[in-house]
Every structure is written in structure tokens, then in C-alpha cells.
CSV table of C-alpha atoms and ligand atoms in Angstrom, one decimal:
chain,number,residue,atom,x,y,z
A,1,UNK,CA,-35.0,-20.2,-4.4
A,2,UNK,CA,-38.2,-21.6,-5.7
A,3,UNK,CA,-42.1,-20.1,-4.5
A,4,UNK,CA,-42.3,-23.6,-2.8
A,5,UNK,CA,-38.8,-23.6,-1.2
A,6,UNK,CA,-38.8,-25.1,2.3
A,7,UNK,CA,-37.5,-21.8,3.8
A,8,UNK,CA,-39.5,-19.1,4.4
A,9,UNK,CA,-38.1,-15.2,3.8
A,10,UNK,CA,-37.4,-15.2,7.6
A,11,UNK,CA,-35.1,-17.8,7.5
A,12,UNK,CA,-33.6,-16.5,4.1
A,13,UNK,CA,-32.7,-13.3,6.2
A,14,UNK,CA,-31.1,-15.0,9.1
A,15,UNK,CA,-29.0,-17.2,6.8
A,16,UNK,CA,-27.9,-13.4,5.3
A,17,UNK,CA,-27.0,-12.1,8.4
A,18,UNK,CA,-24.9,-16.0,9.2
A,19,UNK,CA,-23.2,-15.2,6.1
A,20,UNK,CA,-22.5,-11.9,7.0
A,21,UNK,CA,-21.0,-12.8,10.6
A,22,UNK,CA,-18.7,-15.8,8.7
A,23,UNK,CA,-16.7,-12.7,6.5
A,24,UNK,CA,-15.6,-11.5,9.7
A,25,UNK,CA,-12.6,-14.5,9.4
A,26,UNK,CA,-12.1,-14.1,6.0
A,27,UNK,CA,-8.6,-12.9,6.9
A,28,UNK,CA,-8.1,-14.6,10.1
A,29,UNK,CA,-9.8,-18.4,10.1
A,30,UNK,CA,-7.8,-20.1,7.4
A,31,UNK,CA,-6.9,-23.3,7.3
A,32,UNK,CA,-10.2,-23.8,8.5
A,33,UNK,CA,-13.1,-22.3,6.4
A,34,UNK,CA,-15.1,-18.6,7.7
A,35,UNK,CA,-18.3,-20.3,9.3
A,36,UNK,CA,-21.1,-17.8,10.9
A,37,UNK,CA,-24.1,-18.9,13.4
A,38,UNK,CA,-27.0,-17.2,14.4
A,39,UNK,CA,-29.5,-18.5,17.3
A,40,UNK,CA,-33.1,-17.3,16.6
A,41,UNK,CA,-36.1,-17.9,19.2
A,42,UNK,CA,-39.3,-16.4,18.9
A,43,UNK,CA,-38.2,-14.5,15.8
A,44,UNK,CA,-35.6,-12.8,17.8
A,45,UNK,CA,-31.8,-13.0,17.2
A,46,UNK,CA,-30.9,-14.6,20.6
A,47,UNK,CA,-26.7,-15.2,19.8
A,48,UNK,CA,-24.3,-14.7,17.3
A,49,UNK,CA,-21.1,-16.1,16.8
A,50,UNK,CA,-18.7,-16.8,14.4
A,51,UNK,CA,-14.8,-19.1,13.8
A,52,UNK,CA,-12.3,-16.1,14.4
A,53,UNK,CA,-9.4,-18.1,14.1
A,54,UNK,CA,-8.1,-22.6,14.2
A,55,UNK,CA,-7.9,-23.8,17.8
A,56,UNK,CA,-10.5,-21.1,19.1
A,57,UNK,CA,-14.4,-22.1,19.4
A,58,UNK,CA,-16.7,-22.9,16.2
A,59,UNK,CA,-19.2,-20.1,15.3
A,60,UNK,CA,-21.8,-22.4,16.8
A,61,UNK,CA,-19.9,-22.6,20.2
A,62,UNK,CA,-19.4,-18.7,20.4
A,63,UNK,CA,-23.2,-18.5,19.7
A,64,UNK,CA,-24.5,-20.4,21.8
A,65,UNK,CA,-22.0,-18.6,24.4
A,66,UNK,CA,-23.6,-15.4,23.6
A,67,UNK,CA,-27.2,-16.8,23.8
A,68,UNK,CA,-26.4,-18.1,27.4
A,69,UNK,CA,-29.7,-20.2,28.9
A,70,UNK,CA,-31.5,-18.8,25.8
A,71,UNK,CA,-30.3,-21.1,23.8
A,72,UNK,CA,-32.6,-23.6,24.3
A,73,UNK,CA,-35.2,-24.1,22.1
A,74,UNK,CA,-33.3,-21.9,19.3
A,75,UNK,CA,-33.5,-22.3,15.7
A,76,UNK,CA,-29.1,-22.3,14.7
A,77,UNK,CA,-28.7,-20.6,11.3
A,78,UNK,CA,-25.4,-21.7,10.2
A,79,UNK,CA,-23.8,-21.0,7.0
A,80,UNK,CA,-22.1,-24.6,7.3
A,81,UNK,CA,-22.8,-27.5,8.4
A,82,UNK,CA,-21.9,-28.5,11.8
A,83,UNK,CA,-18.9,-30.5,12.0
A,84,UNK,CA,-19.5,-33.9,13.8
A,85,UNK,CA,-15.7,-34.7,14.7
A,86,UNK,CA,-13.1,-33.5,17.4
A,87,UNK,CA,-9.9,-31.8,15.5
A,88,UNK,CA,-8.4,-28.9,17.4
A,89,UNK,CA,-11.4,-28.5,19.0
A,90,UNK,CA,-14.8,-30.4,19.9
A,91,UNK,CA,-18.1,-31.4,17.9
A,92,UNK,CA,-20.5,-29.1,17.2
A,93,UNK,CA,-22.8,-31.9,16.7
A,94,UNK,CA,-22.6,-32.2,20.7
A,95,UNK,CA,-22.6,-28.5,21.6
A,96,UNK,CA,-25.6,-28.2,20.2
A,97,UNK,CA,-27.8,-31.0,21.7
A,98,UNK,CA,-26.2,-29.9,24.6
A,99,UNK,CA,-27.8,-26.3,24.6
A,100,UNK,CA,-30.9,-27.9,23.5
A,101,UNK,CA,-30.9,-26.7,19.8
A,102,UNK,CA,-34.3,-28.1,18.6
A,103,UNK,CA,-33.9,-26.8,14.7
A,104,UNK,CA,-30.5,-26.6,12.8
A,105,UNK,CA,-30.9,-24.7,9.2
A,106,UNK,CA,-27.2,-25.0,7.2
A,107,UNK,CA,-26.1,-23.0,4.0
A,108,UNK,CA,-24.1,-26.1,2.6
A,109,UNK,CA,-22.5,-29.7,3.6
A,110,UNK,CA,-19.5,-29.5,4.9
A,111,UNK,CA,-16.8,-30.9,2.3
A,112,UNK,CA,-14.5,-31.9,4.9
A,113,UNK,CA,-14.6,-35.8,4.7
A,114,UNK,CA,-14.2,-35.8,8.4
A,115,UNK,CA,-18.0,-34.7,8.5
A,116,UNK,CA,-19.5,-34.1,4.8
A,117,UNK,CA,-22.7,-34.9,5.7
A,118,UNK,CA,-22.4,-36.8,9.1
A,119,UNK,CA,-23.0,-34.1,11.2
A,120,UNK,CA,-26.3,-33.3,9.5
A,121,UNK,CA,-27.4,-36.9,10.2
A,122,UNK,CA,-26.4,-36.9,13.5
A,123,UNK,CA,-28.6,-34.3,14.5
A,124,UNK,CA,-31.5,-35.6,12.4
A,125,UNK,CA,-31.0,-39.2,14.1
A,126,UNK,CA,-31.0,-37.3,17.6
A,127,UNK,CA,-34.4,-35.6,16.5
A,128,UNK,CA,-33.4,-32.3,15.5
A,129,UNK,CA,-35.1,-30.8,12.7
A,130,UNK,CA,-32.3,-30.2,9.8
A,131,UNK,CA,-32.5,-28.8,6.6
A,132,UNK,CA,-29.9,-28.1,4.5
A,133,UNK,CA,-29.2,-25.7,1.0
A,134,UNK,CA,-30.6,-22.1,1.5
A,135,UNK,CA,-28.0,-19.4,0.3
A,136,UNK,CA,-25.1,-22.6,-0.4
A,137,UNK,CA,-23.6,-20.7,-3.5
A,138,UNK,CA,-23.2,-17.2,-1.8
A,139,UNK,CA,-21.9,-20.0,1.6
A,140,UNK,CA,-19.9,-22.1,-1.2
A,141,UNK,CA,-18.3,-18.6,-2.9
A,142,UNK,CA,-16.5,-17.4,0.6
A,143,UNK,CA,-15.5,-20.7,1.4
A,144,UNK,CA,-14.1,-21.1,-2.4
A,145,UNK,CA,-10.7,-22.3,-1.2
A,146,UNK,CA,-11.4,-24.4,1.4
A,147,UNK,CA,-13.5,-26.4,-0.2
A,148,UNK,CA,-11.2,-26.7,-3.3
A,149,UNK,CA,-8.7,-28.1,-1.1
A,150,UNK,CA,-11.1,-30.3,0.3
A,151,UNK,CA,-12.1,-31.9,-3.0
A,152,UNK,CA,-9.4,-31.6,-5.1
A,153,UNK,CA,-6.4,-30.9,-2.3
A,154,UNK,CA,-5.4,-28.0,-4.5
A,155,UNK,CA,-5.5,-24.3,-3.4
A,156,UNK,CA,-7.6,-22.0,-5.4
A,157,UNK,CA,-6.0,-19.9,-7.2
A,158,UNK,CA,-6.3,-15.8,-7.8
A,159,UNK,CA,-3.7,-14.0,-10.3
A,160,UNK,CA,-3.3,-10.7,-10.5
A,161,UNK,CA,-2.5,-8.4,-12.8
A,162,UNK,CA,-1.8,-4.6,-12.4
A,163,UNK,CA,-2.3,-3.5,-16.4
A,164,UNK,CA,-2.8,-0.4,-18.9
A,165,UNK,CA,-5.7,-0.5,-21.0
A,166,UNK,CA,-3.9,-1.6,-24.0
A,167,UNK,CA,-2.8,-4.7,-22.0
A,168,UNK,CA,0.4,-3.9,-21.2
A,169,UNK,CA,2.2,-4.9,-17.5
A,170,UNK,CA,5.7,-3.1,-17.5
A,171,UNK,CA,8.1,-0.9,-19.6
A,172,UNK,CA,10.5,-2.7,-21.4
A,173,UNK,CA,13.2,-1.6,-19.0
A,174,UNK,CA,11.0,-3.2,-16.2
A,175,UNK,CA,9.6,-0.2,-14.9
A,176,UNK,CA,6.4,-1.1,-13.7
A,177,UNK,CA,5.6,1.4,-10.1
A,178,UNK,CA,2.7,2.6,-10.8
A,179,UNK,CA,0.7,1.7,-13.2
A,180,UNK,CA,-2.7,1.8,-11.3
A,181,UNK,CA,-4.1,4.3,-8.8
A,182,UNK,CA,-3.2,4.2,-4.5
A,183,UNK,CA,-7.4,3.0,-4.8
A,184,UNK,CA,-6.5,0.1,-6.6
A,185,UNK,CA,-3.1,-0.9,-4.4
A,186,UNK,CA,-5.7,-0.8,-1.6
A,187,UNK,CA,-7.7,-3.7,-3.0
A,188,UNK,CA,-5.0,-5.8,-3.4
A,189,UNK,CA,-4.3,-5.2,0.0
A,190,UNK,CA,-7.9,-7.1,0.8
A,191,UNK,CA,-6.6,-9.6,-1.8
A,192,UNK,CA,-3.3,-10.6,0.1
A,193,UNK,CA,-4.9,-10.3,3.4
A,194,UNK,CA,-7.7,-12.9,2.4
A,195,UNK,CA,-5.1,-15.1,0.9
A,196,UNK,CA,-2.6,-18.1,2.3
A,197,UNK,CA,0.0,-17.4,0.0
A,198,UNK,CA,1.6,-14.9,-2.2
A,199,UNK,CA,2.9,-16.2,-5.1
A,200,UNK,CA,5.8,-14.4,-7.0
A,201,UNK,CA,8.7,-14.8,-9.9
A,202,UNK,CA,12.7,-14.8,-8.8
A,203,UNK,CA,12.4,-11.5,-11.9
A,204,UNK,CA,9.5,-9.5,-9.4
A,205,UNK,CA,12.3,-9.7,-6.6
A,206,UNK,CA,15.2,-8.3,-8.6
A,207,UNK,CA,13.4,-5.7,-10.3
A,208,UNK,CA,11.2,-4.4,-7.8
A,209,UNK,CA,12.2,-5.5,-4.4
A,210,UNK,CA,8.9,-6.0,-3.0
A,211,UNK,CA,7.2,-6.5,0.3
A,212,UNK,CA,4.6,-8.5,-0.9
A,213,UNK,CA,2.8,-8.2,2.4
A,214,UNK,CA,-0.2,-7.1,4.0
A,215,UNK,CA,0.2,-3.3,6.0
A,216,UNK,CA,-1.8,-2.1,8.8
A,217,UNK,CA,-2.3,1.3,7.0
A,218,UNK,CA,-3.4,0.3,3.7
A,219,UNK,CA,-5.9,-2.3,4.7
A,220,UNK,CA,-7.4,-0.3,7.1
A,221,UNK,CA,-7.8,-3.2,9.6
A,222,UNK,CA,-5.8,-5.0,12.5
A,223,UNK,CA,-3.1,-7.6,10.5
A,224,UNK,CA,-3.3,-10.3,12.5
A,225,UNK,CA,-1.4,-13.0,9.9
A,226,UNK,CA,0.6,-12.4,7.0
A,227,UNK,CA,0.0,-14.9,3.9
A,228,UNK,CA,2.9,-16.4,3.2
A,229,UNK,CA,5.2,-15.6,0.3
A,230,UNK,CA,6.5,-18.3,-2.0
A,231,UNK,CA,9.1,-17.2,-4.9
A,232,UNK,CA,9.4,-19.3,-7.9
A,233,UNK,CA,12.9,-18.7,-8.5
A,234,UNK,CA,14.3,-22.2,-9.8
A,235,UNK,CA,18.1,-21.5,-9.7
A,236,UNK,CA,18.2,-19.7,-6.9
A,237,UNK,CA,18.9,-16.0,-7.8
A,238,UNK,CA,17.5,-14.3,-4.8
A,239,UNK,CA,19.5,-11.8,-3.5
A,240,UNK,CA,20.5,-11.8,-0.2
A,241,UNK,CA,19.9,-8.2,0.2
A,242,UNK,CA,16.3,-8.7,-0.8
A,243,UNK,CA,13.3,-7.0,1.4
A,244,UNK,CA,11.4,-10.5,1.4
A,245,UNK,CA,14.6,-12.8,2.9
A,246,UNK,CA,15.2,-10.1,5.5
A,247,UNK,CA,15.5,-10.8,9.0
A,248,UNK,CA,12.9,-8.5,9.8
A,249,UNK,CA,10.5,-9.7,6.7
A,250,UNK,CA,11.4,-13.6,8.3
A,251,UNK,CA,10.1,-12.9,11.3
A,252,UNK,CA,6.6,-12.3,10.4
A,253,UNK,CA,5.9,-14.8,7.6
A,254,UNK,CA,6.9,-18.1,5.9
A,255,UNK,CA,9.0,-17.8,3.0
A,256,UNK,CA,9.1,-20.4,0.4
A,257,UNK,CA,11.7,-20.1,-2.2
A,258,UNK,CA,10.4,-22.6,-5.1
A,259,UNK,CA,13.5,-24.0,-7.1
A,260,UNK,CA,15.0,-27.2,-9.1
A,261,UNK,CA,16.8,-29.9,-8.3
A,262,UNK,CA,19.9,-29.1,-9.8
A,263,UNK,CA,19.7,-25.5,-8.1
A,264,UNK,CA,23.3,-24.8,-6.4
A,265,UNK,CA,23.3,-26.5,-3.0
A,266,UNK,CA,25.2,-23.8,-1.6
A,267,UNK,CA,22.6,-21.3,-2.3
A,268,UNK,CA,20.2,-23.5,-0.6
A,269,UNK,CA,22.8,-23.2,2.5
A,270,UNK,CA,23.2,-19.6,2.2
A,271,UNK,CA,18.7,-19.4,2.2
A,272,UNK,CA,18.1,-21.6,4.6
A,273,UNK,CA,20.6,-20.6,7.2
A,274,UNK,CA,18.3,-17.3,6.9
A,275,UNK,CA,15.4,-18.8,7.8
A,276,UNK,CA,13.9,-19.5,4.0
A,277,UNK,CA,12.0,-23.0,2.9
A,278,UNK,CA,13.8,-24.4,-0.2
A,279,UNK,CA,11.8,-26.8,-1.8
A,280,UNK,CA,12.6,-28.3,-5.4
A,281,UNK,CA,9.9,-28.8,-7.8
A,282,UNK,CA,11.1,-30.6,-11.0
A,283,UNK,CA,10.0,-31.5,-13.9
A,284,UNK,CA,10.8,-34.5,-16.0
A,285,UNK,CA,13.4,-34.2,-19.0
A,286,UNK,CA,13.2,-31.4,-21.1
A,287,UNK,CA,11.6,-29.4,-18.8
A,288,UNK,CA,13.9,-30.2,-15.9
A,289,UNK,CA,14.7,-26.3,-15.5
A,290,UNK,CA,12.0,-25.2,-14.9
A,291,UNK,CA,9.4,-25.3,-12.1
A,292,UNK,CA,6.3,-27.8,-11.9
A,293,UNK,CA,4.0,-25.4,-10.8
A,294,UNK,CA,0.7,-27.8,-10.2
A,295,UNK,CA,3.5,-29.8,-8.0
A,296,UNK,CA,3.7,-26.4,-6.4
A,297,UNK,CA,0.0,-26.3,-6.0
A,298,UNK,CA,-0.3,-29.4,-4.3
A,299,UNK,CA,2.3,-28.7,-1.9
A,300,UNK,CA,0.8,-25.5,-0.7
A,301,UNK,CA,-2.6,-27.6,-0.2
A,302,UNK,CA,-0.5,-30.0,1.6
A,303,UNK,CA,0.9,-27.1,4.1
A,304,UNK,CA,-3.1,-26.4,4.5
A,305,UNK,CA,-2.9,-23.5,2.2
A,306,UNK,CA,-6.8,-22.7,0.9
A,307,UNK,CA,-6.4,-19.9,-1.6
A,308,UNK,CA,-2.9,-18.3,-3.3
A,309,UNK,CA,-2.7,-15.4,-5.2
A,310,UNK,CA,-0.2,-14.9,-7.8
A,311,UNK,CA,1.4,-11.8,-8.3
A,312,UNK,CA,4.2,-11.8,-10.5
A,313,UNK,CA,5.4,-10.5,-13.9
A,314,UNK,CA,4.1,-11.9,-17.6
A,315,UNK,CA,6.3,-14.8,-17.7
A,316,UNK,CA,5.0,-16.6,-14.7
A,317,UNK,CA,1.3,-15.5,-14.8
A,318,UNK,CA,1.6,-16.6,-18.0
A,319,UNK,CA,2.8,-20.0,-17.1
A,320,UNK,CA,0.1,-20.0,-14.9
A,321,UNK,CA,-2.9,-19.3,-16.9
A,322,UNK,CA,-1.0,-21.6,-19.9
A,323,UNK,CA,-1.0,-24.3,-18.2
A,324,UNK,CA,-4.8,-23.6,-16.5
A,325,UNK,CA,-3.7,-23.7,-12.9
A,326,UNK,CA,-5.5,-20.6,-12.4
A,327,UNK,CA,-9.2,-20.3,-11.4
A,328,UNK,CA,-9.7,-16.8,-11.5
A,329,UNK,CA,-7.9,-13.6,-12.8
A,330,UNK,CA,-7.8,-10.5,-10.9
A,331,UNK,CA,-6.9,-7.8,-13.7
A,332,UNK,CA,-6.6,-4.0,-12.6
A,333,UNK,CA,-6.9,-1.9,-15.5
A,334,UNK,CA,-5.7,1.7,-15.4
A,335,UNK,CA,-6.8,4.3,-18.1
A,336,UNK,CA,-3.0,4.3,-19.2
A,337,UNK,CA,-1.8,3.6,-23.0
A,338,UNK,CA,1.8,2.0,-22.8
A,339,UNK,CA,2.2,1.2,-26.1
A,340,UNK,CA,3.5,-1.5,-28.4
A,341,UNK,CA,7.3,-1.3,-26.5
A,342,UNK,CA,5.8,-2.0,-23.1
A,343,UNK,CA,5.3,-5.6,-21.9
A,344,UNK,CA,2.6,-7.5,-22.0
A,345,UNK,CA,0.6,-8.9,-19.2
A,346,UNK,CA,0.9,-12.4,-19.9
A,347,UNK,CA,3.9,-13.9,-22.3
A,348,UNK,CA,2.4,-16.5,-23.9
A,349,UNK,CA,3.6,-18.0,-27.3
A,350,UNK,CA,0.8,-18.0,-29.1
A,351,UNK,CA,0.4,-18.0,-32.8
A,352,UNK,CA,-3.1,-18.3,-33.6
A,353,UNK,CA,-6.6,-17.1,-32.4
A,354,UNK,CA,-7.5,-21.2,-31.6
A,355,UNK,CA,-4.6,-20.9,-29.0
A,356,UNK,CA,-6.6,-17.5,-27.4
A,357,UNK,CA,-7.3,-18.6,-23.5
A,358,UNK,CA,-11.5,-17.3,-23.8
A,359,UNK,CA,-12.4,-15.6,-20.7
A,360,UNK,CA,-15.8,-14.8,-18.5
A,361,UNK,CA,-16.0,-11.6,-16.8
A,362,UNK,CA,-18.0,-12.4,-13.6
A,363,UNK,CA,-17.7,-8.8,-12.1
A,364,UNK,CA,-16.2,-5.6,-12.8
A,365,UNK,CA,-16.2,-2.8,-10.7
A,366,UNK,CA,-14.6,0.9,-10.8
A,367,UNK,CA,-11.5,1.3,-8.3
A,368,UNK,CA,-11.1,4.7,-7.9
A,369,UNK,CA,-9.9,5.5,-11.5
A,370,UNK,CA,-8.9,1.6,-12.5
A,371,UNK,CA,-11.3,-0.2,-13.2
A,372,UNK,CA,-11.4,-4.4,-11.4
A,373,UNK,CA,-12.3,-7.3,-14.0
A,374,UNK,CA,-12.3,-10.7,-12.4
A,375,UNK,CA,-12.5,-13.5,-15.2
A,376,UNK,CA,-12.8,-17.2,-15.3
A,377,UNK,CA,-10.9,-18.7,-17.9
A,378,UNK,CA,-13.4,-20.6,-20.1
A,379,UNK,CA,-13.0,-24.3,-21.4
A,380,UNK,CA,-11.0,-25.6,-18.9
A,381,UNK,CA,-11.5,-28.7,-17.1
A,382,UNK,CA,-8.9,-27.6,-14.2
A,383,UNK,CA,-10.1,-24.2,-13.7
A,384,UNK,CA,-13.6,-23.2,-12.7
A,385,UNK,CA,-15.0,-22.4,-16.3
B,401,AOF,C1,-18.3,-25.8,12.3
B,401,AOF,N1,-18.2,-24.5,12.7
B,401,AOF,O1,-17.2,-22.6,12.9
B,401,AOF,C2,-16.1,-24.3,11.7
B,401,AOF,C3,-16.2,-25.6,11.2
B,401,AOF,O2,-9.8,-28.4,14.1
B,401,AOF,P1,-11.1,-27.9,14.4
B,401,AOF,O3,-11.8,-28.5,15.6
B,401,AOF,O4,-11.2,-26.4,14.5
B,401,AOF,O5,-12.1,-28.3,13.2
B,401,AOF,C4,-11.9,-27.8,11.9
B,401,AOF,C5,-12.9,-28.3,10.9
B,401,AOF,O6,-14.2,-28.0,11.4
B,401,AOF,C6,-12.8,-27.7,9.6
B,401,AOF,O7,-11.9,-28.4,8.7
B,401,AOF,C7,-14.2,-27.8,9.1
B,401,AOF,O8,-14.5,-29.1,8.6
B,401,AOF,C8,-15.0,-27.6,10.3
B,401,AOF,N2,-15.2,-26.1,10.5
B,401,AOF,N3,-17.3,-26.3,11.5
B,401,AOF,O9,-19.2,-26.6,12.7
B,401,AOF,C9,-17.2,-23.7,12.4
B,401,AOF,N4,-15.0,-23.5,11.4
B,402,ZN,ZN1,-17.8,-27.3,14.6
């Protein structure tokens, strides 16, 4: 923010604590996007509120609920802006004239096409005074996949990567439990529970037998919603007897089981009658056995899915990052050596150092004894560069 910014340090610090109040949903408000509101009169904090979940009240609503009478005359802080529409619920645009709002302050425009930029206007015309743009990149960053989907109906996407230090994912025979320490499992727990969707290889079922879920104990918090789990498996090779097409697993989560169109329609039968989504995702000629993952993509945006998180073996991650569907990398990186035999952490068939995928490390920090790199994969026009 520039010395002549139109917001003072006061409203810089309300906007913090708006921000603060949206992360409470970050594992509960999806599809819709984590939105926090504060109500400030007299310099005091007169309400808080922020979007716990669809089909329950905006973060301005359960503010100005909080507030009570005091609410009018308040300044809202809002780290988005108000929407101006009725979906599953009503316009904020109208809640707040109706409390008698007289200033509005938002992080960033909402990039729902419904409002983006309406509900601003709406206020302005009515005579509120609106400004817009303090604190929109740390606002923009927590509402990363919602807005992707907005603008480009894709889901963002996060891949994973449990690895040793010399870049290695697995034992040749497959043996991969544990590479990194319990500290490290218990960030990933965060990961899936902020996440729509797991994403996974038909090779990470058989091997492993994975949950893939979130668990009470691990995160540390009440699981209220599982992401959903969508296996990339194109003929059809999951077992029955997997953990993730139980009967107990089905009941708490959508399972998607990504696969051809030549896949064998009796296994499709045999998945569906338990309760699994087959879809087919195929490509054109030569590659007609094999998945088309950015069709994949767009049908999880389609289902309302804001952010996916891929965590699967070398082959798939690597099909991911290949083919620059990925936006970020999340690579766990234990003080292990696993040598030249072990596998590595994404196959791809590259021959030379022009084919390298260049990465940015935006943050690393120590889990535990692991340490957390999350990278942007540079020169890339799909991801975010
Ligand atoms: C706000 N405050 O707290 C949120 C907003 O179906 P509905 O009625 O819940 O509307 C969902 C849309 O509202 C969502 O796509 C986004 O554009 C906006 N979200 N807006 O003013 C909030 N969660
Ligand atoms: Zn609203």
C-alpha cells in the first residue's frame, strides 16, 4: 500500500482481522468462497461474522446479526465484495442498506459474474461510501480456487508429493509408507481438508489401499465434509475389496472413478451398483487409453469443485505437471537418501535440460523434520507462473 493510499492503518487492521474471520470456512464454505465481515463504529469492533457453510447466511448477514441495532451507522469491512444477487440465499447489497451501513470497505471484486462489480455499484448509487482494493492479494490467495473456477471454470490445482531428498517417491517394489514424518502427514491432513477433491492413480489404490480422507484425530478439528475422492483408473482395475469403494468409505463421500470409453461395461455395473461415479474421459486416437485429464478438470469445475489436490504416484503427477494442469506443487521432503533404485517423484520422459519443467519456490517451511516446498511451475501459460 502506497503513503497516499486511501486507507488509513485502522482500516488496514480491520481488513486483517475480516481476513482472519473468512479462514474460519476454509474447510467448510466451498462451493462458495471463505468471506469474513467486520462492523466498526466509533473505532470499535461492533459485529463479526463470517460464510460457515452454502445455504447458511453471508459473513455480512451473520455480522450484522451480531451487531444487532448497532449496526447502524457502521463502517462493514469485508474481505469481498458484497454480492448483489439472490442464489441460495439473499443480497447482501440489501442487508446492508437495510441495517443502515453508511461505509462498505472490500478486499477485492467479487469474480462471480452474477455480481463482479455490481454489488459495489449498487451501494455507491444508493449513497454508500465504497472503496474497494486494500489487502486483495492476501483476500485473492484464500479464495485462489474459487475464483479460478470463476474465470477460467477450472479448479485449482495442488499436487502433492511425499519425497526423499534425493527425489525419490517409492521403492521400486512400491514400498512407499513412510517416507516423511507423522508432522508432515498432519499437514496434509490441512491440505485434504481445505480441498474439494482428492485426486488419485488406479496404481495408489492397489498398492497402498488408502483412505485418502480427512480424520478427526489428525486434523485436530471437527470434519464436517470430506473432499471427495476421484481415481483416475481408465480400465477399471479397482478392486472391489478396496478401502475407498467400501460401503462404509461411500457413505461419507463422492467417489469418482475416472476411466475410458472402451473400459469394460461390466465393471462399470459392478462400480456403480456400489455407489461409485463412472465417468469416461477420452482422448482422441492415439491417446484413446488414456485419460484426458484437463477434460477431468473441467468436469470437477462443472460439479462446483474450487480446488483438487492430487496425490498419487510418479506416473500421474507426472502427467499432471507434463501436461501444466497443475498450479502449485506441494513437495514434502524428508532427510531420507533412497537411492538410484527407488522411484522418482515424477516419471517424466525427458531427455534434455530444455525439457526441465523450471520451478519458483514461494515458501518453504520446516515440518517437524521434513521440510514443505510449495512451487509454481514457471513459463506456463496454464499454470500460475
Ligand atoms: C457475500 N458474502 O459471505 C459470500 C458471498 O448461493 P448464495 O446465496 O450463498 O450465494 C453464493 C455467492 O455469493 C457466491 O458464488 C459468491 O459470489 C457470493 N459469496 N458473498 O457477499 C459472503 N460467501
Ligand atoms: Zn452476500
Amino acid at each position: 500500500m502506497s503513503i497516499n493510499s486511501i486507507f488509513s492503518i485502522a482500516d488496514s487492521q480491520f481488513m486483517v482481522e475480516a481476513i482472519q474471520l473468512a479462514r474460519r470456512g476454509l474447510y467448510t464454505a466451498t462451493p462458495n468462497p471463505c468471506v469474513g465481515c467486520v462492523l466498526v463504529k466509533d473505532e470499535k469492533v461492533v459485529g463479526r461474522g463470517w460464510h460457515v457453510r452454502a445455504g447458511d447466511g453471508h459473513a455480512e448477514v451473520n455480522a450484522i446479526a451480531d451487531a444487532g441495532d448497532n449496526a447502524k451507522g457502521a463502517t462493514a469491512y469485508i474481505s469481498l465484495e458484497p454480492c448483489s444477487f439472490t442464489g441460495k440465499t439473499g443480497a447482501c447489497t440489501d442487508v446492508l442498506q437495510a441495517a443502515g451501513i453508511v461505509r462498505v470497505v472490500s478486499a477485492m471484486e467479487d469474480p462471480n459474474p452474477n455480481v463482479s462489480g455490481q454489488g459495489s455499484a449498487i451501494l455507491r448509487a444508493a449513497g454508500l461510501d465504497v472503496s474497494e482494493g486494500l489487502m486483495a492479494e492476501q483476500a485473492a490467495t484464500l479464495n485462489r480456487g474459487f475464483i479460478k473456477r470463476m474465470q477460467k471454470q477450472l479448479p485449482f490445482v495442488s499436487c502433492k508429493m511425499a519425497m526423499s531428498l534425493d527425489g525419490r517417491s517409492a521403492m521400486a517394489s512400491g514400498e512407499s509408507q513412510w517416507i516423511t514424518s507423522p508432522s508432515a502427514r498432519q499437514q496434509v491432513q490441512q491440505l485434504r481438508a481445505s480441498s474439494c477433491a482428492i485426486v488419485t492413480g488406479v496404481g495408489t489404490i492397489i498398492h497402498d489401499d488408502p483412505s485418502l480422507n480427512v480424520r478427526e484425530q489428525d486434523l485436530s478439528a471437527p470434519v464436517e465434509r470430506q473432499p471427495a475422492l476421484v481415481i483416475v483408473d481408465s480400465q477399471l482395475k479397482t478392486p472391489l475389496s478396496a478401502k475407498v469403494v467400501s460401503t462404509e468409505m461411500l457413505a461419507t463421500r463422492d467417489v469418482y472413478i475416472a476411466c475410458v470409453n472402451a473400459a469394460s461395461a461390466d465393471r462399470v455395473q459392478a462400480l456403480e451398483a456400489r455407489g461409485v461415479k463412472v465417468m469416461a474421459f477420452s482422448n482422441a486416437d492415439e491417446n484413446a487409453s488414456i485419460v484426458n485429464l484437463s477434460a477431468l478438470l473441467s468436469f470437477l469445475a462443472e460439479r462446483e469443485m474450487n480446488h483438487v489436490m492430487i496425490e498419487s504416484g510418479p506416473t500421474l503427477a507426472g502427467q499432471f505437471v507434463q501436461q501444466c494442469l497443475v498450479d502449485e506443487l506441494k513437495l514434502f521432503v524428508a532427510p531420507k537418501l533412497m537411492g538410484g533404485n527407488a522411484m522418482p517423484a515424477f516419471s517424466m520422459p525427458f531427455e534434455n535440460m530444455s525439457e526441465a519443467m523450471n520451478l519458483t519456490i514461494t515458501d518453504t517451511m520446516a515440518v517437524g523434520p521434513d521440510w514443505l516446498l510449495t512451487c509454481h511451475i514457471k513459463n506456463s501459460d496454464k499454470g500460475l507462473g
